[in-house]
mmCIF file of C-alpha atoms and ligand atoms in Angstrom:
data_model
loop_
_atom_site.group_PDB
_atom_site.id
_atom_site.type_symbol
_atom_site.label_atom_id
_atom_site.label_comp_id
_atom_site.label_asym_id
_atom_site.label_seq_id
_atom_site.Cartn_x
_atom_site.Cartn_y
_atom_site.Cartn_z
ATOM 1 C CA UNK A 1 -34.689 0.570 50.039
ATOM 2 C CA UNK A 2 -31.626 -1.441 51.001
ATOM 3 C CA UNK A 3 -31.408 -4.006 53.774
ATOM 4 C CA UNK A 4 -28.183 -4.260 55.742
ATOM 5 C CA UNK A 5 -26.791 -7.644 56.798
ATOM 6 C CA UNK A 6 -23.888 -7.367 59.221
ATOM 7 C CA UNK A 7 -21.116 -9.962 58.957
ATOM 8 C CA UNK A 8 -19.812 -11.006 62.369
ATOM 9 C CA UNK A 9 -16.539 -12.358 60.919
ATOM 10 C CA UNK A 10 -14.544 -9.282 61.900
ATOM 11 C CA UNK A 11 -16.497 -8.690 65.107
ATOM 12 C CA UNK A 12 -15.263 -9.594 68.594
ATOM 13 C CA UNK A 13 -15.551 -13.369 68.348
ATOM 14 C CA UNK A 14 -14.940 -13.780 72.079
ATOM 15 C CA UNK A 15 -18.261 -11.976 72.780
ATOM 16 C CA UNK A 16 -20.627 -13.093 70.042
ATOM 17 C CA UNK A 17 -23.841 -12.452 71.987
ATOM 18 C CA UNK A 18 -22.740 -8.834 72.456
ATOM 19 C CA UNK A 19 -21.981 -8.569 68.751
ATOM 20 C CA UNK A 20 -25.527 -9.796 68.060
ATOM 21 C CA UNK A 21 -26.884 -7.077 70.397
ATOM 22 C CA UNK A 22 -24.780 -4.421 68.676
ATOM 23 C CA UNK A 23 -26.210 -5.495 65.305
ATOM 24 C CA UNK A 24 -29.843 -5.344 66.457
ATOM 25 C CA UNK A 25 -29.303 -2.087 68.389
ATOM 26 C CA UNK A 26 -27.743 -0.519 65.285
ATOM 27 C CA UNK A 27 -31.006 -1.208 63.432
ATOM 28 C CA UNK A 28 -29.395 -3.594 60.964
ATOM 29 C CA UNK A 29 -31.829 -5.966 59.261
ATOM 30 C CA UNK A 30 -29.928 -9.251 59.252
ATOM 31 C CA UNK A 31 -26.951 -10.945 60.893
ATOM 32 C CA UNK A 32 -24.599 -12.417 58.271
ATOM 33 C CA UNK A 33 -22.954 -15.680 59.370
ATOM 34 C CA UNK A 34 -19.999 -16.766 57.179
ATOM 35 C CA UNK A 35 -19.272 -20.492 57.208
ATOM 36 C CA UNK A 36 -15.897 -21.614 55.777
ATOM 37 C CA UNK A 37 -14.753 -25.206 55.626
ATOM 38 C CA UNK A 38 -11.005 -24.911 54.927
ATOM 39 C CA UNK A 39 -11.669 -26.662 51.609
ATOM 40 C CA UNK A 40 -13.963 -24.577 49.370
ATOM 41 C CA UNK A 41 -11.999 -21.647 50.790
ATOM 42 C CA UNK A 42 -8.719 -21.867 52.647
ATOM 43 C CA UNK A 43 -9.984 -20.295 55.855
ATOM 44 C CA UNK A 44 -12.013 -22.005 58.605
ATOM 45 C CA UNK A 45 -14.557 -19.904 60.494
ATOM 46 C CA UNK A 46 -17.427 -21.265 62.575
ATOM 47 C CA UNK A 47 -20.126 -23.845 61.967
ATOM 48 C CA UNK A 48 -23.156 -25.550 63.474
ATOM 49 C CA UNK A 49 -22.573 -25.555 67.271
ATOM 50 C CA UNK A 50 -21.612 -21.872 67.315
ATOM 51 C CA UNK A 51 -24.737 -20.985 65.329
ATOM 52 C CA UNK A 52 -27.092 -22.903 67.632
ATOM 53 C CA UNK A 53 -25.468 -21.319 70.697
ATOM 54 C CA UNK A 54 -25.679 -17.828 69.237
ATOM 55 C CA UNK A 55 -29.208 -18.072 67.790
ATOM 56 C CA UNK A 56 -31.141 -17.415 71.063
ATOM 57 C CA UNK A 57 -29.208 -14.136 71.424
ATOM 58 C CA UNK A 58 -29.986 -12.841 67.922
ATOM 59 C CA UNK A 59 -32.944 -10.460 67.484
ATOM 60 C CA UNK A 60 -32.801 -10.244 63.655
ATOM 61 C CA UNK A 61 -33.026 -12.996 61.031
ATOM 62 C CA UNK A 62 -29.791 -14.930 60.465
ATOM 63 C CA UNK A 63 -28.391 -14.820 56.922
ATOM 64 C CA UNK A 64 -26.071 -17.844 56.626
ATOM 65 C CA UNK A 65 -23.483 -17.756 53.805
ATOM 66 C CA UNK A 66 -22.012 -21.208 53.183
ATOM 67 C CA UNK A 67 -18.531 -21.161 51.661
ATOM 68 C CA UNK A 68 -18.280 -24.932 51.838
ATOM 69 C CA UNK A 69 -17.655 -27.708 49.325
ATOM 70 C CA UNK A 70 -20.920 -29.648 49.956
ATOM 71 C CA UNK A 71 -23.766 -27.276 50.878
ATOM 72 C CA UNK A 72 -26.517 -29.765 50.001
ATOM 73 C CA UNK A 73 -25.191 -32.164 52.625
ATOM 74 C CA UNK A 74 -25.362 -29.524 55.375
ATOM 75 C CA UNK A 75 -28.421 -27.412 54.453
ATOM 76 C CA UNK A 76 -30.855 -29.137 56.801
ATOM 77 C CA UNK A 77 -28.437 -28.957 59.742
ATOM 78 C CA UNK A 78 -27.888 -25.219 59.222
ATOM 79 C CA UNK A 79 -31.629 -24.591 59.104
ATOM 80 C CA UNK A 80 -32.095 -26.575 62.317
ATOM 81 C CA UNK A 81 -29.268 -24.594 63.922
ATOM 82 C CA UNK A 82 -31.022 -21.310 63.134
ATOM 83 C CA UNK A 83 -30.523 -20.111 59.538
ATOM 84 C CA UNK A 84 -33.396 -17.914 58.321
ATOM 85 C CA UNK A 85 -31.847 -17.330 54.881
ATOM 86 C CA UNK A 86 -29.296 -19.743 53.412
ATOM 87 C CA UNK A 87 -26.899 -19.061 50.558
ATOM 88 C CA UNK A 88 -24.403 -21.433 48.963
ATOM 89 C CA UNK A 89 -21.903 -21.084 46.115
ATOM 90 C CA UNK A 90 -22.704 -22.035 42.533
ATOM 91 C CA UNK A 91 -19.009 -23.043 42.336
ATOM 92 C CA UNK A 92 -19.439 -25.680 45.076
ATOM 93 C CA UNK A 93 -19.724 -29.419 44.369
ATOM 94 C CA UNK A 94 -23.475 -29.657 45.100
ATOM 95 C CA UNK A 95 -26.016 -29.486 42.288
ATOM 96 C CA UNK A 96 -27.354 -25.913 42.532
ATOM 97 C CA UNK A 97 -30.959 -26.650 41.491
ATOM 98 C CA UNK A 98 -31.183 -29.541 43.925
ATOM 99 C CA UNK A 99 -29.699 -27.400 46.702
ATOM 100 C CA UNK A 100 -32.223 -24.587 46.056
ATOM 101 C CA UNK A 101 -35.077 -27.107 46.167
ATOM 102 C CA UNK A 102 -33.765 -28.550 49.433
ATOM 103 C CA UNK A 103 -33.588 -25.074 51.025
ATOM 104 C CA UNK A 104 -37.190 -24.414 49.919
ATOM 105 C CA UNK A 105 -38.283 -27.774 51.316
ATOM 106 C CA UNK A 106 -36.769 -26.659 54.625
ATOM 107 C CA UNK A 107 -39.033 -23.614 54.493
ATOM 108 C CA UNK A 108 -36.575 -20.703 54.173
ATOM 109 C CA UNK A 109 -35.263 -18.327 51.496
ATOM 110 C CA UNK A 110 -32.428 -19.509 49.274
ATOM 111 C CA UNK A 111 -29.510 -17.504 47.935
ATOM 112 C CA UNK A 112 -27.073 -18.494 45.203
ATOM 113 C CA UNK A 113 -23.619 -16.988 45.746
ATOM 114 C CA UNK A 114 -21.367 -16.101 42.825
ATOM 115 C CA UNK A 115 -17.605 -15.551 43.201
ATOM 116 C CA UNK A 116 -15.997 -12.593 41.388
ATOM 117 C CA UNK A 117 -14.557 -14.643 38.509
ATOM 118 C CA UNK A 118 -17.847 -16.446 37.763
ATOM 119 C CA UNK A 119 -19.965 -14.674 35.106
ATOM 120 C CA UNK A 120 -23.394 -13.341 36.056
ATOM 121 C CA UNK A 121 -24.871 -15.413 33.217
ATOM 122 C CA UNK A 122 -24.033 -18.631 35.087
ATOM 123 C CA UNK A 123 -27.078 -18.111 37.343
ATOM 124 C CA UNK A 124 -29.522 -17.243 34.535
ATOM 125 C CA UNK A 125 -30.739 -20.851 34.084
ATOM 126 C CA UNK A 126 -31.474 -21.028 37.828
ATOM 127 C CA UNK A 127 -33.452 -17.794 38.200
ATOM 128 C CA UNK A 128 -36.700 -19.537 37.242
ATOM 129 C CA UNK A 129 -36.585 -21.960 40.164
ATOM 130 C CA UNK A 130 -36.072 -19.218 42.748
ATOM 131 C CA UNK A 131 -39.088 -18.089 44.769
ATOM 132 C CA UNK A 132 -40.083 -14.469 45.504
ATOM 133 C CA UNK A 133 -37.592 -12.879 47.929
ATOM 134 C CA UNK A 134 -34.861 -15.423 47.216
ATOM 135 C CA UNK A 135 -31.585 -13.794 46.207
ATOM 136 C CA UNK A 136 -28.342 -13.922 44.279
ATOM 137 C CA UNK A 137 -25.283 -13.092 46.398
ATOM 138 C CA UNK A 138 -22.677 -11.331 44.272
ATOM 139 C CA UNK A 139 -19.282 -11.560 45.955
ATOM 140 C CA UNK A 140 -17.449 -8.252 45.686
ATOM 141 C CA UNK A 141 -14.230 -9.774 47.105
ATOM 142 C CA UNK A 142 -12.714 -13.253 46.834
ATOM 143 C CA UNK A 143 -14.525 -15.363 49.432
ATOM 144 C CA UNK A 144 -12.541 -16.368 52.493
ATOM 145 C CA UNK A 145 -11.629 -13.305 54.538
ATOM 146 C CA UNK A 146 -13.223 -10.205 56.026
ATOM 147 C CA UNK A 147 -11.726 -6.749 55.625
ATOM 148 C CA UNK A 148 -10.720 -7.010 51.932
ATOM 149 C CA UNK A 149 -10.887 -4.316 49.222
ATOM 150 C CA UNK A 150 -14.070 -4.032 47.164
ATOM 151 C CA UNK A 151 -13.677 -5.187 43.505
ATOM 152 C CA UNK A 152 -15.359 -2.585 41.239
ATOM 153 C CA UNK A 153 -15.216 -4.985 38.264
ATOM 154 C CA UNK A 154 -18.214 -6.778 39.811
ATOM 155 C CA UNK A 155 -20.484 -3.740 39.230
ATOM 156 C CA UNK A 156 -21.239 -4.585 35.554
ATOM 157 C CA UNK A 157 -22.193 -8.123 36.648
ATOM 158 C CA UNK A 158 -24.711 -6.677 39.116
ATOM 159 C CA UNK A 159 -26.191 -4.492 36.344
ATOM 160 C CA UNK A 160 -26.427 -7.452 33.956
ATOM 161 C CA UNK A 161 -28.177 -9.556 36.574
ATOM 162 C CA UNK A 162 -30.623 -6.812 37.608
ATOM 163 C CA UNK A 163 -31.542 -6.186 33.958
ATOM 164 C CA UNK A 164 -32.248 -9.879 33.481
ATOM 165 C CA UNK A 165 -34.404 -10.051 36.639
ATOM 166 C CA UNK A 166 -36.351 -7.009 35.448
ATOM 167 C CA UNK A 167 -36.795 -8.410 31.940
ATOM 168 C CA UNK A 168 -38.201 -11.613 33.426
ATOM 169 C CA UNK A 169 -40.161 -9.710 36.106
ATOM 170 C CA UNK A 170 -38.648 -11.794 38.876
ATOM 171 C CA UNK A 171 -39.158 -10.456 42.446
ATOM 172 C CA UNK A 172 -35.646 -11.423 43.564
ATOM 173 C CA UNK A 173 -32.960 -9.627 45.555
ATOM 174 C CA UNK A 174 -29.286 -9.035 44.818
ATOM 175 C CA UNK A 175 -27.012 -9.174 47.841
ATOM 176 C CA UNK A 176 -23.435 -7.884 47.692
ATOM 177 C CA UNK A 177 -20.740 -9.043 50.079
ATOM 178 C CA UNK A 178 -17.181 -7.877 50.652
ATOM 179 C CA UNK A 179 -15.566 -4.468 51.123
ATOM 180 C CA UNK A 180 -18.934 -2.717 51.428
ATOM 181 C CA UNK A 181 -18.905 0.775 52.927
ATOM 182 C CA UNK A 182 -20.893 3.959 52.366
ATOM 183 C CA UNK A 183 -19.303 4.599 48.933
ATOM 184 C CA UNK A 184 -19.066 1.063 47.523
ATOM 185 C CA UNK A 185 -22.516 0.246 48.954
ATOM 186 C CA UNK A 186 -24.072 3.187 47.097
ATOM 187 C CA UNK A 187 -22.344 2.093 43.860
ATOM 188 C CA UNK A 188 -23.770 -1.430 44.278
ATOM 189 C CA UNK A 189 -27.253 -0.065 44.977
ATOM 190 C CA UNK A 190 -27.065 2.109 41.861
ATOM 191 C CA UNK A 191 -26.108 -1.013 39.910
ATOM 192 C CA UNK A 192 -29.139 -2.914 41.260
ATOM 193 C CA UNK A 193 -28.205 -4.510 44.595
ATOM 194 C CA UNK A 194 -30.663 -4.195 47.480
ATOM 195 C CA UNK A 195 -29.117 -6.320 50.254
ATOM 196 C CA UNK A 196 -25.767 -5.025 51.515
ATOM 197 C CA UNK A 197 -23.493 -7.231 53.621
ATOM 198 C CA UNK A 198 -21.049 -5.209 55.671
ATOM 199 C CA UNK A 199 -18.644 -6.497 58.292
ATOM 200 C CA UNK A 200 -15.717 -4.235 59.173
ATOM 201 C CA UNK A 201 -17.526 -1.052 58.126
ATOM 202 C CA UNK A 202 -20.184 -1.601 60.811
ATOM 203 C CA UNK A 203 -18.384 -3.539 63.532
ATOM 204 C CA UNK A 204 -14.909 -1.967 63.435
ATOM 205 C CA UNK A 205 -16.204 1.540 64.168
ATOM 206 C CA UNK A 206 -17.212 3.582 67.209
ATOM 207 C CA UNK A 207 -20.772 4.073 65.982
ATOM 208 C CA UNK A 208 -22.327 1.002 64.309
ATOM 209 C CA UNK A 209 -25.776 2.666 64.115
ATOM 210 C CA UNK A 210 -24.312 5.576 62.124
ATOM 211 C CA UNK A 211 -22.613 3.098 59.764
ATOM 212 C CA UNK A 212 -25.919 1.281 59.162
ATOM 213 C CA UNK A 213 -27.686 4.610 58.544
ATOM 214 C CA UNK A 214 -24.959 5.596 56.062
ATOM 215 C CA UNK A 215 -25.459 2.334 54.140
ATOM 216 C CA UNK A 216 -29.228 2.900 53.969
ATOM 217 C CA UNK A 217 -29.072 6.576 53.066
ATOM 218 C CA UNK A 218 -31.380 7.374 50.113
ATOM 219 C CA UNK A 219 -29.361 7.525 46.871
HETATM 220 C C1 DX5 B 1 -15.945 -12.916 52.858
HETATM 221 C C2 DX5 B 1 -17.249 -12.921 53.630
HETATM 222 C C3 DX5 B 1 -17.827 -11.563 53.904
HETATM 223 C C4 DX5 B 1 -16.951 -10.677 54.742
HETATM 224 C C5 DX5 B 1 -17.476 -9.262 54.774
HETATM 225 O O1 DX5 B 1 -15.637 -14.225 52.496
HETATM 226 O O2 DX5 B 1 -18.230 -13.638 52.915
HETATM 227 O O3 DX5 B 1 -19.105 -11.689 54.486
HETATM 228 O O4 DX5 B 1 -16.829 -11.142 56.045
HETATM 229 O O5 DX5 B 1 -16.613 -8.497 55.547
HETATM 230 P P1 DX5 B 1 -16.159 -7.029 55.154
HETATM 231 O O6 DX5 B 1 -17.403 -6.191 55.070
HETATM 232 O O7 DX5 B 1 -15.247 -6.654 56.252
HETATM 233 O O8 DX5 B 1 -15.475 -7.128 53.800
HETATM 234 ZN ZN1 ZN B 2 -20.364 -13.516 53.488
#
């Protein structure tokens, strides 16, 4: 079973509460909130005040993806603003183990995000400190923009990571993010991913519910 997390980045940003309704009405599982600081990635998106304003309008858990230089410094503020799951990049400046522990202390699930050029093995030493239902977010595009082309070279990394989680019997999830549609989503699920982030595929279509159903279709 795959869960679908819908990225609002390519949604209608002038009507975010409506976008949140569309996501819940389409039967998606999570709302994916991409935070960019203009430093870790070149782009700037939205941050704390937008999240706290949007939160009361969201009927699914909020999956916050921090593409920022210092996630440890901001984790508590994002949880207060409404994050239900919080992922940060292993390539950021914060110590990853310390950041995971801080997210756990704040009482929510942690995710460690991995950019396409970072090997899957880089997260192996951290798998042991993750708690059941935490996740590794495998970027399937370069972080920074919505609407990019899926990178198939990430598929072997997903397989490697899933094999390692199975070998260690770790009840963790693998989330994929970037260029996910019906076809690329199925390829990622076959490789071992079980959380699919999709932005344009769900929100830039006439029928978001059909797009979510297509992503969840049994393999
Ligand atoms: C990219 C973001 C993704 C992106 C997904 O940096 O992390 O969440 O918005 O959008 P699509 O599905 O349009 O590639
Ligand atoms: Zn994202």
